[in-house]
Short mmCIF file of C-alpha atoms and ligand atoms in Angstrom, two decimals:
data_model
loop_
_atom_site.label_atom_id
_atom_site.label_comp_id
_atom_site.label_asym_id
_atom_site.label_seq_id
_atom_site.Cartn_x
_atom_site.Cartn_y
_atom_site.Cartn_z
CA UNK A 1 -4.82 8.88 -95.01
CA UNK A 2 -2.76 12.14 -94.73
CA UNK A 3 0.52 13.07 -94.02
CA UNK A 4 0.07 14.01 -90.36
CA UNK A 5 -2.81 11.11 -88.90
CA UNK A 6 -1.11 8.49 -86.73
CA UNK A 7 -1.57 5.41 -87.96
CA UNK A 8 -5.26 3.25 -86.01
CA UNK A 9 -3.31 0.28 -84.25
CA UNK A 10 -4.32 -1.14 -81.13
CA UNK A 11 -1.96 0.54 -78.57
CA UNK A 12 -0.45 -3.02 -77.31
CA UNK A 13 2.63 -2.64 -77.77
CA UNK A 14 4.00 -3.42 -74.07
CA UNK A 15 7.19 -5.19 -73.27
CA UNK A 16 8.14 -7.46 -71.32
CA UNK A 17 8.21 -5.97 -68.08
CA UNK A 18 4.16 -3.94 -68.98
CA UNK A 19 6.45 -1.47 -70.10
CA UNK A 20 5.29 0.68 -72.82
CA UNK A 21 6.02 2.67 -75.24
CA UNK A 22 5.82 6.16 -75.08
CA UNK A 23 8.65 8.35 -76.57
CA UNK A 24 10.84 8.57 -79.40
CA UNK A 25 14.63 9.91 -79.74
CA UNK A 26 15.70 10.17 -82.85
CA UNK A 27 18.99 11.42 -83.36
CA UNK A 28 19.49 12.97 -86.35
CA UNK A 29 22.86 12.87 -87.16
CA UNK A 30 25.69 10.47 -86.23
CA UNK A 31 28.14 13.97 -86.60
CA UNK A 32 29.00 16.78 -83.89
CA UNK A 33 31.11 19.79 -83.25
CA UNK A 34 32.47 18.91 -79.50
CA UNK A 35 34.63 15.43 -78.72
CA UNK A 36 33.78 15.52 -75.22
CA UNK A 37 35.45 12.59 -73.88
CA UNK A 38 32.46 10.71 -71.96
CA UNK A 39 30.67 10.86 -75.43
CA UNK A 40 33.32 10.58 -78.65
CA UNK A 41 36.84 10.84 -77.20
CA UNK A 42 38.67 12.96 -79.74
CA UNK A 43 41.55 10.65 -79.99
CA UNK A 44 39.29 7.97 -81.30
CA UNK A 45 36.61 10.05 -83.11
CA UNK A 46 39.54 12.12 -85.09
CA UNK A 47 40.32 13.57 -88.85
CA UNK A 48 40.44 10.56 -90.30
CA UNK A 49 36.74 9.07 -88.51
CA UNK A 50 34.83 8.11 -91.15
CA UNK A 51 31.15 9.01 -90.21
CA UNK A 52 27.51 8.04 -92.08
CA UNK A 53 27.84 8.31 -95.72
CA UNK A 54 24.79 10.52 -96.18
CA UNK A 55 22.93 8.20 -98.32
CA UNK A 56 22.99 5.75 -94.89
CA UNK A 57 21.00 8.18 -93.61
CA UNK A 58 17.29 8.56 -92.49
CA UNK A 59 15.80 11.52 -94.64
CA UNK A 60 13.06 14.25 -93.24
CA UNK A 61 10.33 11.86 -95.26
CA UNK A 62 11.88 8.92 -93.75
CA UNK A 63 11.87 10.57 -89.69
CA UNK A 64 8.62 11.42 -89.99
CA UNK A 65 7.16 8.34 -91.45
CA UNK A 66 8.33 6.50 -88.84
CA UNK A 67 8.15 8.61 -86.08
CA UNK A 68 4.19 8.73 -87.57
CA UNK A 69 4.23 5.39 -86.98
CA UNK A 70 6.19 4.91 -83.46
CA UNK A 71 2.97 7.85 -82.51
CA UNK A 72 0.47 5.21 -83.85
CA UNK A 73 1.63 2.37 -81.24
CA UNK A 74 1.72 4.42 -78.87
CA UNK A 75 4.77 7.05 -78.88
CA UNK A 76 3.49 10.29 -77.70
CA UNK A 77 6.73 12.41 -77.13
CA UNK A 78 9.42 13.01 -79.36
CA UNK A 79 13.02 13.82 -79.08
CA UNK A 80 15.33 15.24 -80.94
CA UNK A 81 19.16 14.66 -80.74
CA UNK A 82 22.51 12.92 -82.44
CA UNK A 83 25.11 12.95 -82.31
CA UNK A 84 24.91 17.21 -82.36
CA UNK A 85 21.52 17.98 -84.08
CA UNK A 86 22.21 21.06 -84.33
CA UNK A 87 25.62 20.68 -87.15
CA UNK A 88 21.89 18.78 -89.48
CA UNK A 89 20.94 21.13 -92.49
CA UNK A 90 17.52 21.92 -92.40
CA UNK A 91 16.65 21.25 -88.56
CA UNK A 92 14.00 23.24 -88.42
CA UNK A 93 11.80 21.81 -91.51
CA UNK A 94 12.03 18.75 -89.30
CA UNK A 95 10.49 20.00 -86.66
CA UNK A 96 7.78 21.47 -88.77
CA UNK A 97 7.13 18.24 -89.58
CA UNK A 98 7.27 16.65 -86.35
CA UNK A 99 5.24 19.05 -85.00
CA UNK A 100 1.73 18.21 -87.13
CA UNK A 101 1.75 14.37 -86.44
CA UNK A 102 -1.56 13.74 -84.60
CA UNK A 103 -1.12 12.46 -81.75
CA UNK A 104 2.28 14.25 -80.37
CA UNK A 105 2.08 16.11 -77.39
CA UNK A 106 5.88 16.90 -76.74
CA UNK A 107 8.76 18.04 -78.75
CA UNK A 108 12.47 18.15 -77.87
CA UNK A 109 16.23 18.94 -78.58
CA UNK A 110 19.30 17.96 -76.63
CA UNK A 111 22.04 20.34 -78.37
CA UNK A 112 25.35 21.75 -76.95
CA UNK A 113 24.19 24.14 -77.18
CA UNK A 114 26.84 25.86 -79.32
CA UNK A 115 25.01 26.76 -82.44
CA UNK A 116 21.86 27.23 -80.99
CA UNK A 117 21.96 31.54 -80.22
CA UNK A 118 21.79 31.13 -84.21
CA UNK A 119 19.12 29.26 -84.36
CA UNK A 120 16.84 29.20 -81.91
CA UNK A 121 14.48 31.47 -83.02
CA UNK A 122 13.90 29.21 -86.21
CA UNK A 123 13.67 25.78 -83.75
CA UNK A 124 10.29 28.27 -82.00
CA UNK A 125 9.21 29.27 -84.84
CA UNK A 126 8.92 25.41 -86.93
CA UNK A 127 6.79 24.43 -83.71
CA UNK A 128 9.56 23.56 -80.94
CA UNK A 129 8.00 23.26 -77.42
CA UNK A 130 10.97 22.69 -75.31
CA UNK A 131 15.26 22.19 -75.32
CA UNK A 132 17.36 20.30 -72.66
CA UNK A 133 21.06 22.03 -73.61
CA UNK A 134 24.60 20.07 -72.31
CA UNK A 135 26.50 22.43 -70.56
CA UNK A 136 29.11 20.50 -67.80
CA UNK A 137 31.32 23.97 -66.35
CA UNK A 138 31.16 27.49 -66.08
CA UNK A 139 34.73 27.30 -66.22
CA UNK A 140 36.81 27.69 -68.66
CA UNK A 141 39.49 25.09 -68.44
CA UNK A 142 37.41 22.50 -67.34
CA UNK A 143 34.66 22.70 -69.92
CA UNK A 144 37.20 23.33 -72.71
CA UNK A 145 38.56 19.19 -71.02
CA UNK A 146 35.94 17.60 -71.46
CA UNK A 147 34.04 19.48 -74.68
CA UNK A 148 37.38 18.08 -76.21
CA UNK A 149 37.29 21.71 -78.03
CA UNK A 150 38.78 24.46 -77.03
CA UNK A 151 35.67 26.34 -76.11
CA UNK A 152 34.82 27.32 -72.35
CA UNK A 153 30.97 28.06 -71.73
CA UNK A 154 30.30 30.90 -73.52
CA UNK A 155 28.60 30.49 -77.07
CA UNK A 156 26.31 27.50 -74.89
CA UNK A 157 25.10 30.34 -72.80
CA UNK A 158 24.57 33.13 -75.33
CA UNK A 159 22.77 29.82 -76.86
CA UNK A 160 20.54 29.52 -73.51
CA UNK A 161 20.42 32.88 -73.28
CA UNK A 162 18.72 33.62 -76.82
CA UNK A 163 16.69 29.84 -76.44
CA UNK A 164 15.00 31.70 -73.80
CA UNK A 165 14.70 34.84 -74.64
CA UNK A 166 12.73 33.52 -78.10
CA UNK A 167 10.18 31.69 -75.45
CA UNK A 168 12.12 28.03 -75.55
CA UNK A 169 11.33 27.92 -72.02
CA UNK A 170 11.33 26.48 -69.34
CA UNK A 171 15.52 25.42 -70.36
CA UNK A 172 16.43 22.16 -68.96
CA UNK A 173 20.69 22.08 -68.20
CA UNK A 174 22.45 19.09 -68.14
CA UNK A 175 25.60 18.37 -66.64
CA UNK A 176 27.33 14.99 -66.87
CA UNK A 177 29.27 15.31 -63.53
CA UNK A 178 32.57 13.18 -63.63
CA UNK A 179 34.98 12.46 -60.44
CA UNK A 180 38.42 14.31 -60.82
CA UNK A 181 36.96 16.49 -63.67
CA UNK A 182 33.77 18.81 -62.63
CA UNK A 183 32.72 18.48 -59.62
CA UNK A 184 34.34 21.14 -58.18
CA UNK A 185 32.29 22.72 -60.53
CA UNK A 186 28.92 22.07 -59.30
CA UNK A 187 27.75 23.95 -56.77
CA UNK A 188 29.03 26.80 -59.16
CA UNK A 189 26.15 25.63 -61.76
CA UNK A 190 23.34 25.90 -59.42
CA UNK A 191 23.79 28.86 -58.21
CA UNK A 192 24.35 30.33 -61.29
CA UNK A 193 21.48 29.04 -62.75
CA UNK A 194 18.55 30.24 -59.29
CA UNK A 195 16.41 32.26 -59.72
CA UNK A 196 16.37 32.19 -63.50
CA UNK A 197 13.62 29.55 -64.29
CA UNK A 198 16.54 27.09 -66.10
CA UNK A 199 16.39 23.89 -64.32
CA UNK A 200 20.34 22.51 -63.94
CA UNK A 201 20.44 18.23 -63.65
CA UNK A 202 23.82 16.43 -62.85
CA UNK A 203 23.32 13.09 -64.41
CA UNK A 204 26.06 10.41 -63.00
CA UNK A 205 28.82 8.88 -65.70
CA UNK A 206 27.58 6.81 -67.23
CA UNK A 207 29.86 3.09 -68.84
CA UNK A 208 27.30 4.13 -72.43
CA UNK A 209 29.13 2.23 -75.25
CA UNK A 210 33.42 0.46 -75.29
CA UNK A 211 35.28 3.61 -76.26
CA UNK A 212 35.25 6.13 -72.74
CA UNK A 213 36.54 3.77 -70.08
CA UNK A 214 34.69 4.28 -68.15
CA UNK A 215 34.90 3.43 -64.28
CA UNK A 216 32.56 2.96 -61.64
CA UNK A 217 35.10 5.21 -60.08
CA UNK A 218 34.54 8.33 -61.78
CA UNK A 219 30.87 8.34 -61.40
CA UNK A 220 29.79 10.71 -58.40
CA UNK A 221 26.67 9.59 -56.59
CA UNK A 222 23.26 11.66 -57.03
CA UNK A 223 23.60 11.38 -53.43
CA UNK A 224 26.46 13.27 -53.00
CA UNK A 225 25.60 15.88 -55.66
CA UNK A 226 22.01 16.87 -53.55
CA UNK A 227 24.41 16.58 -50.73
CA UNK A 228 27.04 19.15 -51.83
CA UNK A 229 24.69 21.62 -53.37
CA UNK A 230 22.69 21.50 -50.29
CA UNK A 231 25.15 22.55 -47.85
CA UNK A 232 25.20 26.09 -49.76
CA UNK A 233 21.81 26.24 -50.89
CA UNK A 234 19.09 23.42 -48.49
CA UNK A 235 17.04 21.52 -50.75
CA UNK A 236 13.90 19.64 -50.58
CA UNK A 237 12.54 17.08 -52.41
CA UNK A 238 9.71 17.34 -54.95
CA UNK A 239 7.09 14.98 -56.86
CA UNK A 240 7.73 12.89 -59.70
CA UNK A 241 6.53 15.54 -62.47
CA UNK A 242 5.53 11.93 -63.86
CA UNK A 243 5.64 8.16 -64.04
CA UNK A 244 9.01 7.76 -65.54
CA UNK A 245 10.49 10.39 -65.06
CA UNK A 246 14.42 10.32 -65.30
CA UNK A 247 15.46 13.25 -62.87
CA UNK A 248 14.70 12.66 -59.68
CA UNK A 249 13.47 16.49 -58.46
CA UNK A 250 14.60 18.69 -55.53
CA UNK A 251 13.94 22.05 -54.78
CA UNK A 252 15.77 25.26 -53.12
CA UNK A 253 14.06 25.99 -50.28
CA UNK A 254 14.05 29.35 -50.27
CA UNK A 255 12.25 29.29 -53.05
CA UNK A 256 14.42 29.89 -55.90
CA UNK A 257 13.82 26.97 -58.03
CA UNK A 258 14.58 23.26 -58.93
CA UNK A 259 17.39 20.81 -59.95
CA UNK A 260 17.23 17.41 -60.77
CA UNK A 261 19.82 14.41 -60.47
CA UNK A 262 19.88 11.99 -63.04
CA UNK A 263 20.63 8.54 -60.70
CA UNK A 264 21.24 6.27 -63.24
CA UNK A 265 24.34 3.87 -62.62
CA UNK A 266 23.63 4.58 -57.95
CA UNK A 267 19.22 4.20 -58.59
CA UNK A 268 18.57 2.64 -61.26
CA UNK A 269 15.03 3.22 -63.32
CA UNK A 270 14.46 0.38 -66.18
CA UNK A 271 10.94 -0.27 -64.34
CA UNK A 272 10.04 3.09 -65.73
CA UNK A 273 11.64 3.01 -68.83
CA UNK A 274 9.53 3.64 -72.08
CA UNK A 275 10.92 5.32 -74.21
CA UNK A 276 12.58 4.05 -78.13
CA UNK A 277 15.56 5.12 -79.48
CA UNK A 278 15.69 5.56 -83.76
CA UNK A 279 19.86 5.61 -84.63
CA UNK A 280 20.66 7.72 -87.04
CA UNK A 281 20.35 5.25 -89.93
CA UNK A 282 16.91 3.80 -89.04
CA UNK A 283 18.14 0.77 -86.30
CA UNK A 284 14.93 0.41 -83.61
CA UNK A 285 17.08 0.62 -80.51
CA UNK A 286 14.94 -0.69 -77.12
CA UNK A 287 17.77 0.46 -74.34
CA UNK A 288 21.12 3.15 -74.12
CA UNK A 289 23.05 0.00 -73.60
CA UNK A 290 21.67 -2.45 -76.74
CA UNK A 291 24.96 -3.80 -78.66
CA UNK A 292 22.04 -3.07 -82.57
CA UNK A 293 19.03 -2.43 -83.44
CA UNK A 294 15.63 -3.79 -85.44
CA UNK A 295 17.14 -2.46 -88.77
CA UNK A 296 14.00 -0.40 -90.11
CA UNK A 297 15.10 1.70 -93.24
CA UNK A 298 15.35 -1.84 -95.26
CA UNK A 299 12.09 -2.16 -94.52
CA UNK A 300 11.88 1.41 -95.39
CA UNK A 301 14.22 1.53 -98.81
CA UNK A 302 11.84 -2.56 -99.52
CA UNK A 303 9.04 -1.51 -100.41
CA UNK A 304 6.94 -2.01 -96.61
CA UNK A 305 4.12 -0.81 -95.77
CA UNK A 306 3.11 1.06 -93.04
CA UNK A 307 1.69 -1.69 -90.87
CA UNK A 308 4.39 -3.40 -92.26
CA UNK A 309 6.87 -1.76 -89.80
CA UNK A 310 4.74 -1.57 -87.42
CA UNK A 311 4.11 -4.99 -87.57
CA UNK A 312 7.97 -5.12 -87.61
CA UNK A 313 8.24 -2.41 -84.56
CA UNK A 314 5.42 -4.20 -82.28
CA UNK A 315 7.68 -7.13 -82.52
CA UNK A 316 10.62 -5.85 -81.10
CA UNK A 317 9.06 -4.07 -78.26
CA UNK A 318 6.72 -6.78 -77.36
CA UNK A 319 10.45 -8.97 -76.97
CA UNK A 320 12.04 -6.34 -74.80
CA UNK A 321 13.16 -7.08 -71.17
CA UNK A 322 15.96 -4.32 -71.25
CA UNK A 323 16.36 -3.73 -68.03
CA UNK A 324 21.14 -3.47 -67.85
CA UNK A 325 21.17 -0.71 -65.50
CA UNK A 326 19.27 -2.16 -62.73
CA UNK A 327 21.17 -5.50 -63.38
CA UNK A 328 24.59 -3.60 -63.32
CA UNK A 329 23.58 -2.47 -59.85
CA UNK A 330 22.64 -5.21 -58.44
CA UNK A 331 26.05 -6.77 -59.62
CA UNK A 332 27.67 -2.97 -57.98
CA UNK A 333 30.13 -3.34 -55.06
CA UNK A 334 30.16 0.41 -54.10
CA UNK A 335 31.99 -0.37 -50.90
CA UNK A 336 35.18 -1.66 -53.20
CA UNK A 337 34.67 -0.32 -56.38
CA UNK A 338 33.82 -2.55 -58.17
CA UNK A 339 31.38 -2.50 -61.33
CA UNK A 340 29.12 -5.88 -61.33
CA UNK A 341 28.45 -5.18 -65.04
CA UNK A 342 25.89 -7.34 -66.63
CA UNK A 343 25.72 -9.86 -69.20
CA UNK A 344 29.44 -9.91 -69.18
CA UNK A 345 31.05 -5.25 -68.74
CA UNK A 346 32.51 -6.19 -72.52
CA UNK A 347 29.99 -7.07 -74.79
CA UNK A 348 29.99 -4.14 -77.62
CA UNK A 349 27.53 -1.77 -76.69
CA UNK A 350 26.11 1.01 -79.12
CA UNK A 351 27.81 4.31 -78.60
CA UNK A 352 26.03 7.56 -77.27
CA UNK A 353 26.57 9.60 -80.06
CA UNK A 354 24.70 7.16 -81.92
CA UNK A 355 21.58 7.28 -79.89
CA UNK A 356 21.82 10.52 -78.34
CA UNK A 357 21.45 9.58 -74.57
N1 SAM B 1 24.57 16.64 -78.86
C1 SAM B 1 23.86 16.89 -77.90
C2 SAM B 1 23.51 17.31 -76.12
O1 SAM B 1 25.29 16.36 -76.03
O2 SAM B 1 23.66 17.78 -76.28
C3 SAM B 1 22.61 15.70 -78.01
C4 SAM B 1 23.30 13.82 -77.90
S1 SAM B 1 23.81 13.60 -76.71
C5 SAM B 1 24.63 12.35 -76.18
C6 SAM B 1 22.70 13.79 -75.18
C7 SAM B 1 23.60 14.29 -74.12
O3 SAM B 1 23.82 13.10 -73.37
C8 SAM B 1 24.48 14.92 -73.62
O4 SAM B 1 23.34 15.47 -72.73
C9 SAM B 1 25.30 14.45 -72.61
O5 SAM B 1 26.21 14.91 -71.62
C10 SAM B 1 24.65 12.40 -72.34
N2 SAM B 1 26.03 12.05 -72.17
C11 SAM B 1 26.99 11.46 -73.41
N3 SAM B 1 27.65 10.27 -73.67
C12 SAM B 1 27.53 10.19 -71.24
C13 SAM B 1 27.91 9.35 -70.37
N4 SAM B 1 29.08 8.51 -70.64
N5 SAM B 1 27.28 8.93 -69.80
C14 SAM B 1 26.71 9.79 -68.62
N6 SAM B 1 26.06 11.52 -70.23
C15 SAM B 1 26.89 11.10 -71.18
FE1 SF4 B 2 28.51 15.67 -78.82
FE2 SF4 B 2 26.97 15.80 -77.59
FE3 SF4 B 2 28.19 13.63 -77.18
FE4 SF4 B 2 28.72 15.98 -76.63
S1 SF4 B 2 27.71 14.99 -75.77
S2 SF4 B 2 30.31 14.80 -77.87
S3 SF4 B 2 28.35 17.27 -77.56
S4 SF4 B 2 27.16 14.39 -79.21
FE1 SF4 B 3 16.38 2.37 -69.79
FE2 SF4 B 3 17.99 0.30 -70.42
FE3 SF4 B 3 18.55 2.87 -69.17
FE4 SF4 B 3 17.55 1.04 -67.79
S1 SF4 B 3 19.41 0.72 -68.49
S2 SF4 B 3 16.00 3.73 -67.94
S3 SF4 B 3 16.01 -0.21 -69.65
S4 SF4 B 3 18.29 2.87 -71.37
#
């Protein structure tokens, strides 16, 4: 069997709610050059924080092999994420491997964009198709505060420009919206990228992990975001591109482009969730809010065959019943500001930098 041929396995991998496995988000590093307050707060992830030692991290051969097995089970989209994926050495070489896997229709990458200007051409050359750049605000001080680093938005903006120049377009620009932090800058973001062809997507701040001190009253709902932008630039809803699309789409009535909102807190979309996640150290995670994951690295390194690994993945997915956000929403009292959470608010959850959003 050639390295790029997918396994021929029955596409029987649906979970307890009949959801197939279609997307695989691959976290290629747990390290990051930012310390976003909502993801890796600097007071916790300081100088002494111990990230994964190199031997624990999957190498490119291992990632490619696992990706091929996932594709054999029905996955057709791969998204490279982190931590910050652009700090992983030789990343374009991984992309070259992933794009040759037969059955992969889409390879995308999510980055904070800080290193993008110098890497965009190599990423494109390696075969990357799409890119999502995270940028929370154009305001110098707000961007610095939210990224936890003394960097304003400039480097990321240069990265976006270079990505567009080399043809990684249309570019998606993701902004997490936090009340009291950047909600006053969302209209500026919309204004800046109208007419560029790039799509800004505003993400409701989520209670991922246990370290960001999330509170319901810090969430600015998608509805509120749309109302605020719509007051300045009239908007109308657009049909989803495909079932399970995470962003709800709106377009400017004057034809100057579109924006999206990711309403994971106020309007959860677990019913269509087809996303599996692979952590940097090779664990399969079936939900953003999971507590742990299935260790695939031990199987890989213990000499298991592709078929044995595929069977292990199938067993996990067919047992999957995750719908954390739906349960949280149904327990939430929006009027009183009480987020009910689910299965015990305080249980240990995996952190965003380990699974990449
Ligand atoms: N470092 C890359 C980046 O920032 O784009 C990739 C990994 S990052 C974990 C992926 C996405 O998750 C980013 O867009 C980030 O803003 C988002 N994110 C992180 N923590 C979040 C939270 N608590 N709520 C909502 N989105 C969050
Ligand atoms: Fe780093 Fe991305 Fe997390 Fe920010 S959101 S700390 S850029 S991994
Ligand atoms: Fe998917 Fe879990 Fe998010 Fe629901 S809460 S959409 S199951 S990742």
